[in-house]
């Protein structure tokens, strides 16, 4: 195929949404290249047939037909005709077609007339008929103009309806997401919504750690995911770099330019095209959304809309992080990273009510660091802080994920043990005590001997609320301290 035809085919591919450009100009729904144009013709068959019938009504004019480009065959095929006699396809390399494409004007050859029909400046169809009239060029130009105007009007209607439909989807997405910005599953929700809108084979939302030079996977949705949520990937690929530098959405057809996107050899999907939407907040790129396709996608919008999506989702992500940080500050002790007393009591109260209603076991541990004041007095409060942090870490590692640990007071901790009776609770308390004693705790080279006294209580039928549970555990803990430290006291046996 010569250079002219290659350029022509590339122009047609541009109409169908395939481009080597970073920012292709996506005009409209390319139904003519998505096997839907026949349906469009049927809807407007009467108008087009009237035009062809009018042309066929002239003397010495016959076999009026419209041929459209078929990208699979690289030829023009008959789609709409007046006569019943079928006409063979015209290859793009046939002399008469090449001449029409080069001159973009009417071509006459032995009574066969081809008159180009344009769409966005590209010949995507032509009017065919047979005639020996002297005024055939003027006649064919007139009817080509009528057909071009009619077909462009049809495509503009598609463009408008698709754009309105897409805009409604995006508007709905923004309004719905606004309700979920504080949700811990924000990325999961956003992924599902965007997956429906963009129909990609896989969608990945990620954030950037510029200090560590890493990409952090926030959520993946679609067939055969390559990465898992929470994974950290070293460095950034070429598409990410382009997006970070420009703060713009980018599109690449990998079949035309594979160097921009290093495919993972372990990827089970054969990715053919990629869209990256940067997530922007406070005028900086904080992450992105990868849309990956196993084909070259039709995109019914301009890149500005993608940028708008990135800005909105970026703001949601920023708000989500700020909300999480504020919530952590309001509910979590900054020194030990355990729940504050107020939040702990709130959860304990809810669990007491639920356990009473369901008839489940519930136990509470009250934990005191023995001789903690001496540590502060002898080694400074910084040493005391170090001890509290270390003990908190050991407590968290010694209990189940479903259990709750909190800082109750200065050197006192508390733990709620779900669905646990008094015997199991004592066993857990002993594990915590032993783990703390077995862990050597040093401060500035000095080994600190840290031990615990723990009071244990379990929910009883007569308990009116959480205060009864706390009171028994607290009294048991103080009994342990009076008994010589390093004790675990069962409130049930201590009554």
Coordinates of C-alpha atoms in Angstrom, one line a residue:
X1 CA 0.0 0.0 0.0
X2 CA 1.5 3.4 -1.0
X3 CA 2.0 6.4 1.3
X4 CA -1.1 8.1 0.1
X5 CA -3.3 5.2 0.9
X6 CA -1.6 4.7 4.3
X7 CA -2.3 8.4 5.1
X8 CA -5.9 8.0 4.0
X9 CA -6.4 4.8 6.1
X10 CA -4.9 6.7 9.1
X11 CA -7.3 9.6 8.6
X12 CA -10.2 7.1 8.6
X13 CA -8.7 5.5 11.8
X14 CA -8.6 8.9 13.4
X15 CA -12.4 9.1 12.8
X16 CA -12.7 5.7 14.5
X17 CA -10.8 6.9 17.6
X18 CA -7.4 5.3 16.9
X19 CA -4.5 7.7 17.1
X20 CA -0.8 7.9 17.8
X21 CA -1.4 11.3 19.5
X22 CA -1.3 11.8 23.2
X23 CA -4.4 13.9 23.0
X24 CA -6.5 12.8 20.0
X25 CA -9.5 14.9 19.1
X26 CA -12.5 12.7 19.7
X27 CA -15.3 14.1 17.6
X28 CA -18.3 11.9 17.9
X29 CA -19.7 8.4 18.2
X30 CA -18.1 6.4 15.4
X31 CA -21.1 4.1 14.7
X32 CA -20.0 3.9 11.0
X33 CA -16.9 1.9 12.2
X34 CA -18.7 0.0 15.0
X35 CA -21.1 -2.0 12.7
X36 CA -24.0 0.2 13.9
X37 CA -24.3 2.4 10.8
X38 CA -26.7 0.0 9.1
X39 CA -29.2 0.6 11.9
X40 CA -28.7 4.3 11.5
X41 CA -29.3 4.0 7.8
X42 CA -32.5 2.0 8.4
X43 CA -33.8 4.8 10.7
X44 CA -33.2 7.4 8.0
X45 CA -33.8 5.1 5.1
X46 CA -36.7 7.1 3.7
X47 CA -34.8 10.4 3.5
X48 CA -31.8 8.9 1.8
X49 CA -33.9 6.8 -0.5
X50 CA -35.8 9.9 -1.7
X51 CA -32.5 11.5 -2.6
X52 CA -31.3 8.4 -4.5
X53 CA -34.7 8.0 -6.2
X54 CA -34.6 11.6 -7.3
X55 CA -31.2 11.0 -8.8
X56 CA -32.3 7.9 -10.5
X57 CA -35.3 9.8 -12.0
X58 CA -33.0 11.7 -14.3
X59 CA -32.6 10.5 -17.8
X60 CA -29.7 8.1 -18.4
X61 CA -29.1 7.7 -14.7
X62 CA -29.3 4.2 -13.1
X63 CA -28.1 2.0 -10.3
X64 CA -27.7 4.8 -7.8
X65 CA -26.1 3.5 -4.6
X66 CA -24.1 4.6 -1.6
X67 CA -20.9 2.9 -0.7
X68 CA -19.3 3.1 2.8
X69 CA -15.8 2.2 3.8
X70 CA -15.4 -1.2 5.5
X71 CA -12.2 -1.1 7.6
X72 CA -12.1 -4.9 7.9
X73 CA -11.9 -5.3 4.1
X74 CA -10.2 -2.0 3.4
X75 CA -12.7 -1.5 0.7
X76 CA -16.0 0.3 0.0
X77 CA -19.2 -1.8 0.3
X78 CA -22.7 -1.1 -1.0
X79 CA -25.0 -0.1 1.8
X80 CA -28.0 1.6 0.2
X81 CA -29.2 1.1 -3.3
X82 CA -32.2 1.6 -5.6
X83 CA -31.8 -1.2 -8.1
X84 CA -31.9 -4.9 -7.1
X85 CA -28.7 -5.7 -9.0
X86 CA -25.8 -6.1 -6.5
X87 CA -22.6 -4.2 -7.2
X88 CA -19.2 -5.6 -6.1
X89 CA -17.1 -3.9 -3.5
X90 CA -14.5 -1.3 -4.6
X91 CA -11.0 -1.8 -3.2
X92 CA -9.3 1.3 -1.9
X93 CA -6.4 0.4 -4.2
X94 CA -8.6 0.2 -7.4
X95 CA -7.6 3.0 -9.8
X96 CA -11.0 4.7 -9.9
X97 CA -11.2 4.8 -6.1
X98 CA -7.6 6.0 -5.7
X99 CA -8.2 8.8 -8.1
X100 CA -11.4 9.9 -6.3
X101 CA -9.6 9.8 -2.9
X102 CA -6.6 11.8 -4.3
X103 CA -8.6 14.5 -6.0
X104 CA -11.5 14.5 -3.6
X105 CA -13.8 15.1 -6.5
X106 CA -16.1 13.4 -9.0
X107 CA -14.5 10.6 -11.1
X108 CA -16.0 9.3 -14.3
X109 CA -14.8 6.1 -16.0
X110 CA -16.7 4.5 -18.9
X111 CA -20.0 5.6 -17.6
X112 CA -19.3 4.8 -13.9
X113 CA -19.6 7.8 -11.7
X114 CA -18.0 8.0 -8.2
X115 CA -18.8 11.2 -6.2
X116 CA -17.2 11.5 -2.7
X117 CA -19.2 12.0 0.5
X118 CA -17.3 13.8 3.2
X119 CA -17.4 13.6 7.0
X120 CA -15.2 15.9 9.0
X121 CA -13.1 16.5 5.8
X122 CA -12.5 12.8 5.2
X123 CA -14.0 10.8 2.3
X124 CA -15.8 8.1 4.2
X125 CA -18.4 7.1 1.5
X126 CA -19.2 7.8 -2.1
X127 CA -22.2 8.1 -4.3
X128 CA -22.2 5.6 -7.2
X129 CA -24.3 5.5 -10.3
X130 CA -24.0 4.9 -14.1
X131 CA -24.7 7.6 -16.6
X132 CA -23.6 9.1 -20.0
X133 CA -25.1 12.6 -19.5
X134 CA -23.0 15.6 -20.4
X135 CA -23.8 17.5 -17.2
X136 CA -23.0 14.5 -15.0
X137 CA -20.3 16.3 -12.9
X138 CA -22.6 19.1 -11.8
X139 CA -25.4 16.7 -11.1
X140 CA -23.3 14.3 -9.0
X141 CA -21.8 17.2 -7.0
X142 CA -25.3 18.4 -6.2
X143 CA -26.5 15.0 -4.9
X144 CA -23.2 14.3 -3.1
X145 CA -23.7 17.6 -1.2
X146 CA -27.3 16.6 -0.3
X147 CA -26.2 13.2 0.9
X148 CA -23.2 14.7 2.8
X149 CA -25.5 17.2 4.6
X150 CA -28.0 14.5 5.5
X151 CA -25.4 12.1 6.8
X152 CA -23.5 14.7 8.8
X153 CA -26.8 15.8 10.3
X154 CA -27.5 12.2 11.3
X155 CA -24.0 11.9 12.9
X156 CA -24.4 15.2 14.7
X157 CA -27.6 13.8 16.3
X158 CA -25.7 10.8 17.4
X159 CA -22.9 13.0 18.8
X160 CA -25.4 15.1 20.7
X161 CA -27.3 12.2 22.2
X162 CA -24.2 10.3 23.2
X163 CA -22.7 13.5 24.7
X164 CA -25.9 14.2 26.7
X165 CA -26.1 10.6 27.8
X166 CA -22.4 10.6 28.9
X167 CA -22.8 14.0 30.6
X168 CA -25.8 12.6 32.6
X169 CA -23.7 9.6 33.7
X170 CA -20.9 11.8 34.8
X171 CA -23.2 14.2 36.6
X172 CA -24.9 11.3 38.4
X173 CA -21.5 9.9 39.4
X174 CA -20.4 13.3 40.9
X175 CA -23.6 13.7 42.8
X176 CA -23.5 10.1 44.2
X177 CA -19.8 10.2 45.0
X178 CA -20.4 13.4 47.0
X179 CA -22.4 11.3 49.5
X180 CA -19.5 8.8 49.9
X181 CA -16.4 11.0 50.2
X182 CA -16.0 10.1 53.9
X183 CA -16.5 6.4 53.3
X184 CA -13.6 4.1 53.9
X185 CA -14.5 2.3 50.7
X186 CA -14.4 5.4 48.6
X187 CA -12.0 3.9 46.0
X188 CA -14.1 0.8 45.7
X189 CA -17.2 2.9 45.1
X190 CA -15.5 5.2 42.6
X191 CA -14.1 2.1 40.7
X192 CA -17.5 0.6 40.3
X193 CA -19.0 3.8 39.1
X194 CA -16.3 4.6 36.6
X195 CA -16.2 0.9 35.4
X196 CA -19.8 1.3 34.3
X197 CA -19.1 4.6 32.6
X198 CA -16.0 3.7 30.7
X199 CA -16.5 0.0 30.1
X200 CA -12.8 -0.7 30.4
X201 CA -11.4 -4.2 30.8
X202 CA -9.6 -3.2 33.9
X203 CA -9.6 -0.1 36.1
X204 CA -6.9 0.7 38.7
X205 CA -6.9 3.6 41.1
X206 CA -3.6 4.5 42.7
X207 CA -1.9 7.2 44.7
X208 CA 1.7 8.5 44.5
X209 CA 4.4 8.4 47.1
X210 CA 6.8 10.9 45.6
X211 CA 9.3 10.8 48.5
X212 CA 9.6 7.0 48.2
X213 CA 9.2 7.1 44.4
X214 CA 6.4 4.5 44.6
X215 CA 3.0 4.0 43.1
X216 CA 0.5 2.7 45.8
X217 CA -2.4 0.6 44.5
X218 CA -5.7 1.8 46.1
X219 CA -8.2 -0.4 44.3
X220 CA -8.4 -2.6 41.2
X221 CA -11.6 -3.7 39.4
X222 CA -12.1 -5.7 36.3
X223 CA -11.0 -9.0 34.8
X224 CA -7.7 -10.6 35.7
X225 CA -6.2 -8.0 38.1
X226 CA -2.5 -7.7 37.9
X227 CA -2.0 -6.0 41.3
X228 CA -3.6 -6.2 44.7
X229 CA -4.9 -3.4 46.8
X230 CA -2.2 -1.9 49.1
X231 CA 0.7 -3.0 46.8
X232 CA 3.6 -0.6 46.4
X233 CA 5.3 -0.5 43.0
X234 CA 8.7 1.1 42.5
X235 CA 8.9 4.0 40.1
X236 CA 6.6 5.5 37.5
X237 CA 6.1 4.4 33.9
X238 CA 6.3 6.7 30.9
X239 CA 2.5 7.4 30.8
X240 CA 2.5 8.4 34.4
X241 CA 5.5 10.7 33.9
X242 CA 3.7 12.5 31.0
X243 CA 0.5 12.8 33.1
X244 CA 2.4 14.1 36.2
X245 CA 4.3 16.7 34.1
X246 CA 1.3 17.9 32.1
X247 CA -1.5 17.4 34.7
X248 CA -3.6 16.2 31.8
X249 CA -5.3 13.0 30.9
X250 CA -3.4 11.0 28.3
X251 CA -4.5 8.3 25.8
X252 CA -2.2 5.8 24.0
X253 CA -2.9 3.2 21.4
X254 CA -0.2 0.6 22.3
X255 CA -0.6 -1.1 18.9
X256 CA 0.8 2.0 17.3
X257 CA 3.3 3.0 20.1
X258 CA 4.4 0.2 22.5
X259 CA 7.4 2.1 23.9
X260 CA 5.3 4.4 26.1
X261 CA 3.9 1.7 28.3
X262 CA 6.1 -1.2 29.5
X263 CA 3.8 -4.2 29.6
X264 CA 4.2 -6.6 32.4
X265 CA 5.1 -10.0 31.1
X266 CA 3.0 -11.6 33.8
X267 CA -0.1 -9.6 32.8
X268 CA -2.9 -12.1 31.8
X269 CA -4.5 -9.4 29.7
X270 CA -3.2 -8.3 26.2
X271 CA -3.6 -4.6 26.8
X272 CA -4.0 -2.7 23.5
X273 CA -4.8 0.8 24.7
X274 CA -4.5 2.8 28.0
X275 CA -6.1 6.0 29.4
X276 CA -4.6 7.7 32.4
X277 CA -6.7 10.3 34.3
X278 CA -4.5 12.2 36.8
X279 CA -6.1 12.8 40.3
X280 CA -5.5 16.5 41.1
X281 CA -5.9 18.2 44.4
X282 CA -4.6 21.5 45.5
X283 CA -3.0 22.0 42.1
X284 CA -0.8 18.9 42.4
X285 CA -1.1 15.4 41.0
X286 CA -1.7 13.0 43.9
X287 CA -2.6 9.8 42.0
X288 CA -4.3 8.5 38.9
X289 CA -6.9 6.2 37.4
X290 CA -5.7 3.7 34.8
X291 CA -8.3 2.5 32.3
X292 CA -7.0 -0.4 30.3
X293 CA -8.6 -1.9 27.2
X294 CA -7.9 -5.1 25.2
X295 CA -9.0 -3.1 22.1
X296 CA -8.8 0.5 20.9
X297 CA -11.8 2.1 22.7
X298 CA -14.3 4.5 21.3
X299 CA -14.3 7.6 23.5
X300 CA -17.4 9.8 23.3
X301 CA -15.9 12.8 25.0
X302 CA -13.0 15.3 24.9
X303 CA -10.1 15.0 27.2
X304 CA -11.3 18.0 29.2
X305 CA -14.1 15.9 30.7
X306 CA -11.5 13.3 31.8
X307 CA -9.5 16.1 33.5
X308 CA -12.7 17.2 35.3
X309 CA -13.3 13.7 36.6
X310 CA -9.7 13.6 37.8
X311 CA -10.0 16.9 39.7
X312 CA -13.3 15.8 41.3
X313 CA -12.0 12.4 42.4
X314 CA -8.8 13.9 43.5
X315 CA -10.7 16.3 45.8
X316 CA -12.7 13.4 47.1
X317 CA -9.6 11.5 47.8
X318 CA -8.0 14.5 49.6
X319 CA -11.1 15.1 51.7
X320 CA -11.3 11.4 52.5
X321 CA -7.7 11.5 53.8
X322 CA -8.3 14.7 55.7
X323 CA -11.5 13.2 57.2
X324 CA -9.6 10.0 58.2
X325 CA -6.8 12.0 59.8
X326 CA -9.3 14.2 61.7
X327 CA -11.3 11.1 62.8
X328 CA -8.1 9.4 63.9
X329 CA -7.1 12.5 65.9
X330 CA -10.5 12.5 67.6
X331 CA -10.6 8.8 68.4
X332 CA -7.0 7.6 68.6
X333 CA -4.3 8.3 71.3
X334 CA -1.4 9.9 69.4
X335 CA 1.2 8.3 71.7
X336 CA 0.1 4.6 71.8
X337 CA -2.1 4.6 68.6
X338 CA -4.8 2.9 70.7
X339 CA -8.4 4.2 71.1
X340 CA -9.0 7.1 73.4
X341 CA -11.1 6.5 76.5
X342 CA -14.1 8.2 75.1
X343 CA -14.2 6.2 71.9
X344 CA -13.4 3.0 73.8
X345 CA -16.3 3.5 76.2
X346 CA -18.6 4.2 73.2
X347 CA -17.7 0.9 71.6
X348 CA -17.8 -1.0 74.9
X349 CA -21.3 0.3 75.6
X350 CA -22.5 -0.8 72.2
X351 CA -21.0 -4.2 72.6
X352 CA -22.4 -4.7 76.1
X353 CA -25.9 -3.9 74.7
X354 CA -25.4 -6.3 71.8
X355 CA -24.0 -9.1 73.8
X356 CA -26.9 -8.9 76.3
X357 CA -29.4 -8.9 73.4
X358 CA -27.7 -11.8 71.6
X359 CA -26.7 -13.8 74.8
X360 CA -23.0 -13.7 73.8
X361 CA -20.0 -13.8 76.2
X362 CA -18.0 -10.6 76.6
X363 CA -14.9 -10.0 78.8
X364 CA -12.8 -6.9 79.7
X365 CA -9.2 -6.6 80.7
X366 CA -8.0 -3.6 82.8
X367 CA -4.2 -3.4 82.5
X368 CA -1.8 -1.3 84.7
X369 CA 1.9 -0.9 84.2
X370 CA 3.6 -1.7 87.6
X371 CA 5.7 1.1 89.2
X372 CA 5.3 3.3 86.2
X373 CA 5.9 6.5 88.3
X374 CA 9.3 5.2 89.2
X375 CA 10.2 4.9 85.5
X376 CA 9.2 8.5 84.9
X377 CA 11.1 9.7 88.0
X378 CA 14.3 7.7 87.4
X379 CA 14.5 7.8 83.6
X380 CA 12.4 10.9 82.6
X381 CA 9.0 11.0 81.0
X382 CA 10.5 10.2 77.6
X383 CA 11.4 6.8 78.9
X384 CA 7.8 6.5 80.3
X385 CA 6.4 7.3 76.8
X386 CA 8.7 4.7 75.2
X387 CA 7.4 2.1 77.7
X388 CA 3.7 3.0 77.0
X389 CA 4.3 2.8 73.2
X390 CA 6.0 -0.6 73.5
X391 CA 3.4 -2.1 75.8
X392 CA 0.6 -0.9 73.5
X393 CA 2.3 -2.6 70.5
X394 CA 2.6 -5.9 72.5
X395 CA -1.0 -5.7 73.6
X396 CA -2.2 -5.3 70.0
X397 CA -0.1 -8.2 68.8
X398 CA -1.3 -10.4 71.7
X399 CA -5.1 -10.1 70.9
X400 CA -7.3 -10.9 67.9
X401 CA -8.1 -8.4 65.2
X402 CA -11.7 -8.3 66.3
X403 CA -10.8 -7.3 69.9
X404 CA -10.5 -3.7 70.9
X405 CA -7.7 -2.1 72.8
X406 CA -7.7 1.4 74.3
X407 CA -5.7 3.7 76.6
X408 CA -8.0 4.2 79.6
X409 CA -5.8 6.6 81.7
X410 CA -2.1 7.5 82.1
X411 CA -0.5 4.1 82.5
X412 CA -3.7 2.0 82.3
X413 CA -5.0 0.1 79.2
X414 CA -8.2 -1.8 78.6
X415 CA -9.1 -4.5 76.2
X416 CA -12.6 -5.8 75.1
X417 CA -12.6 -9.4 74.2
X418 CA -15.5 -10.4 71.9
X419 CA -17.4 -13.6 72.5
X420 CA -14.9 -14.6 75.2
X421 CA -15.7 -16.1 78.6
X422 CA -13.8 -15.5 81.8
X423 CA -11.6 -18.5 81.5
X424 CA -10.5 -17.6 77.9
X425 CA -10.0 -14.0 79.1
X426 CA -7.6 -15.0 81.9
X427 CA -5.6 -17.0 79.3
X428 CA -5.4 -13.9 77.1
X429 CA -4.4 -11.7 80.0
X430 CA -1.6 -14.2 80.9
X431 CA -0.3 -14.1 77.3
X432 CA -0.2 -10.3 77.4
X433 CA 1.6 -10.3 80.8
X434 CA 4.2 -12.9 79.7
X435 CA 4.8 -11.2 76.3
X436 CA 5.6 -7.9 78.0
X437 CA 8.0 -9.5 80.5
X438 CA 9.7 -11.5 77.7
X439 CA 10.2 -8.4 75.6
X440 CA 13.4 -6.5 76.6
X441 CA 12.7 -2.8 76.7
X442 CA 15.7 -0.5 76.6
X443 CA 15.9 3.3 76.9
X444 CA 19.3 4.9 76.1
X445 CA 21.0 1.6 76.7
X446 CA 19.4 0.9 80.0
X447 CA 17.1 -2.1 80.3
X448 CA 13.8 -1.3 82.0
X449 CA 12.0 -4.0 83.9
X450 CA 8.4 -3.7 83.0
X451 CA 5.6 -5.8 84.5
X452 CA 1.8 -5.7 84.4
X453 CA -1.1 -6.2 86.8
X454 CA -4.3 -7.2 85.0
X455 CA -7.9 -7.3 86.3
X456 CA -10.3 -9.6 84.4
X457 CA -14.1 -9.4 84.4
X458 CA -16.9 -10.9 82.2
X459 CA -20.4 -9.8 81.4
X460 CA -23.0 -11.1 83.8
X461 CA -26.8 -11.2 83.5
X462 CA -27.4 -8.7 86.2
X463 CA -25.1 -6.0 84.6
X464 CA -27.2 -3.0 83.8
X465 CA -24.5 -1.4 81.6
X466 CA -20.8 -1.2 80.8
X467 CA -20.0 0.5 84.2
X468 CA -20.6 -2.8 86.1
X469 CA -18.1 -4.6 83.8
X470 CA -15.4 -1.8 84.2
X471 CA -15.9 -1.6 88.0
X472 CA -15.2 -5.3 88.6
X473 CA -12.2 -5.3 86.3
X474 CA -10.8 -2.2 87.8
X475 CA -11.2 -3.5 91.4
X476 CA -9.6 -6.8 90.4
X477 CA -6.6 -4.9 88.9
X478 CA -6.1 -2.9 92.1
X479 CA -6.2 -6.2 94.1
X480 CA -3.4 -7.5 91.8
X481 CA -1.3 -4.4 92.5
X482 CA -1.8 -4.7 96.2
X483 CA -0.9 -8.4 96.0
X484 CA 2.7 -7.7 94.9
X485 CA 2.4 -6.7 91.2
X486 CA 2.8 -9.0 88.2
X487 CA -0.7 -10.5 89.0
X488 CA -3.7 -11.4 87.1
X489 CA -6.9 -11.2 89.1
X490 CA -10.1 -12.9 88.1
X491 CA -12.9 -10.6 89.3
X492 CA -15.3 -13.6 89.5
X493 CA -13.0 -15.4 92.0
X494 CA -12.2 -12.1 93.8
X495 CA -15.8 -11.4 94.7

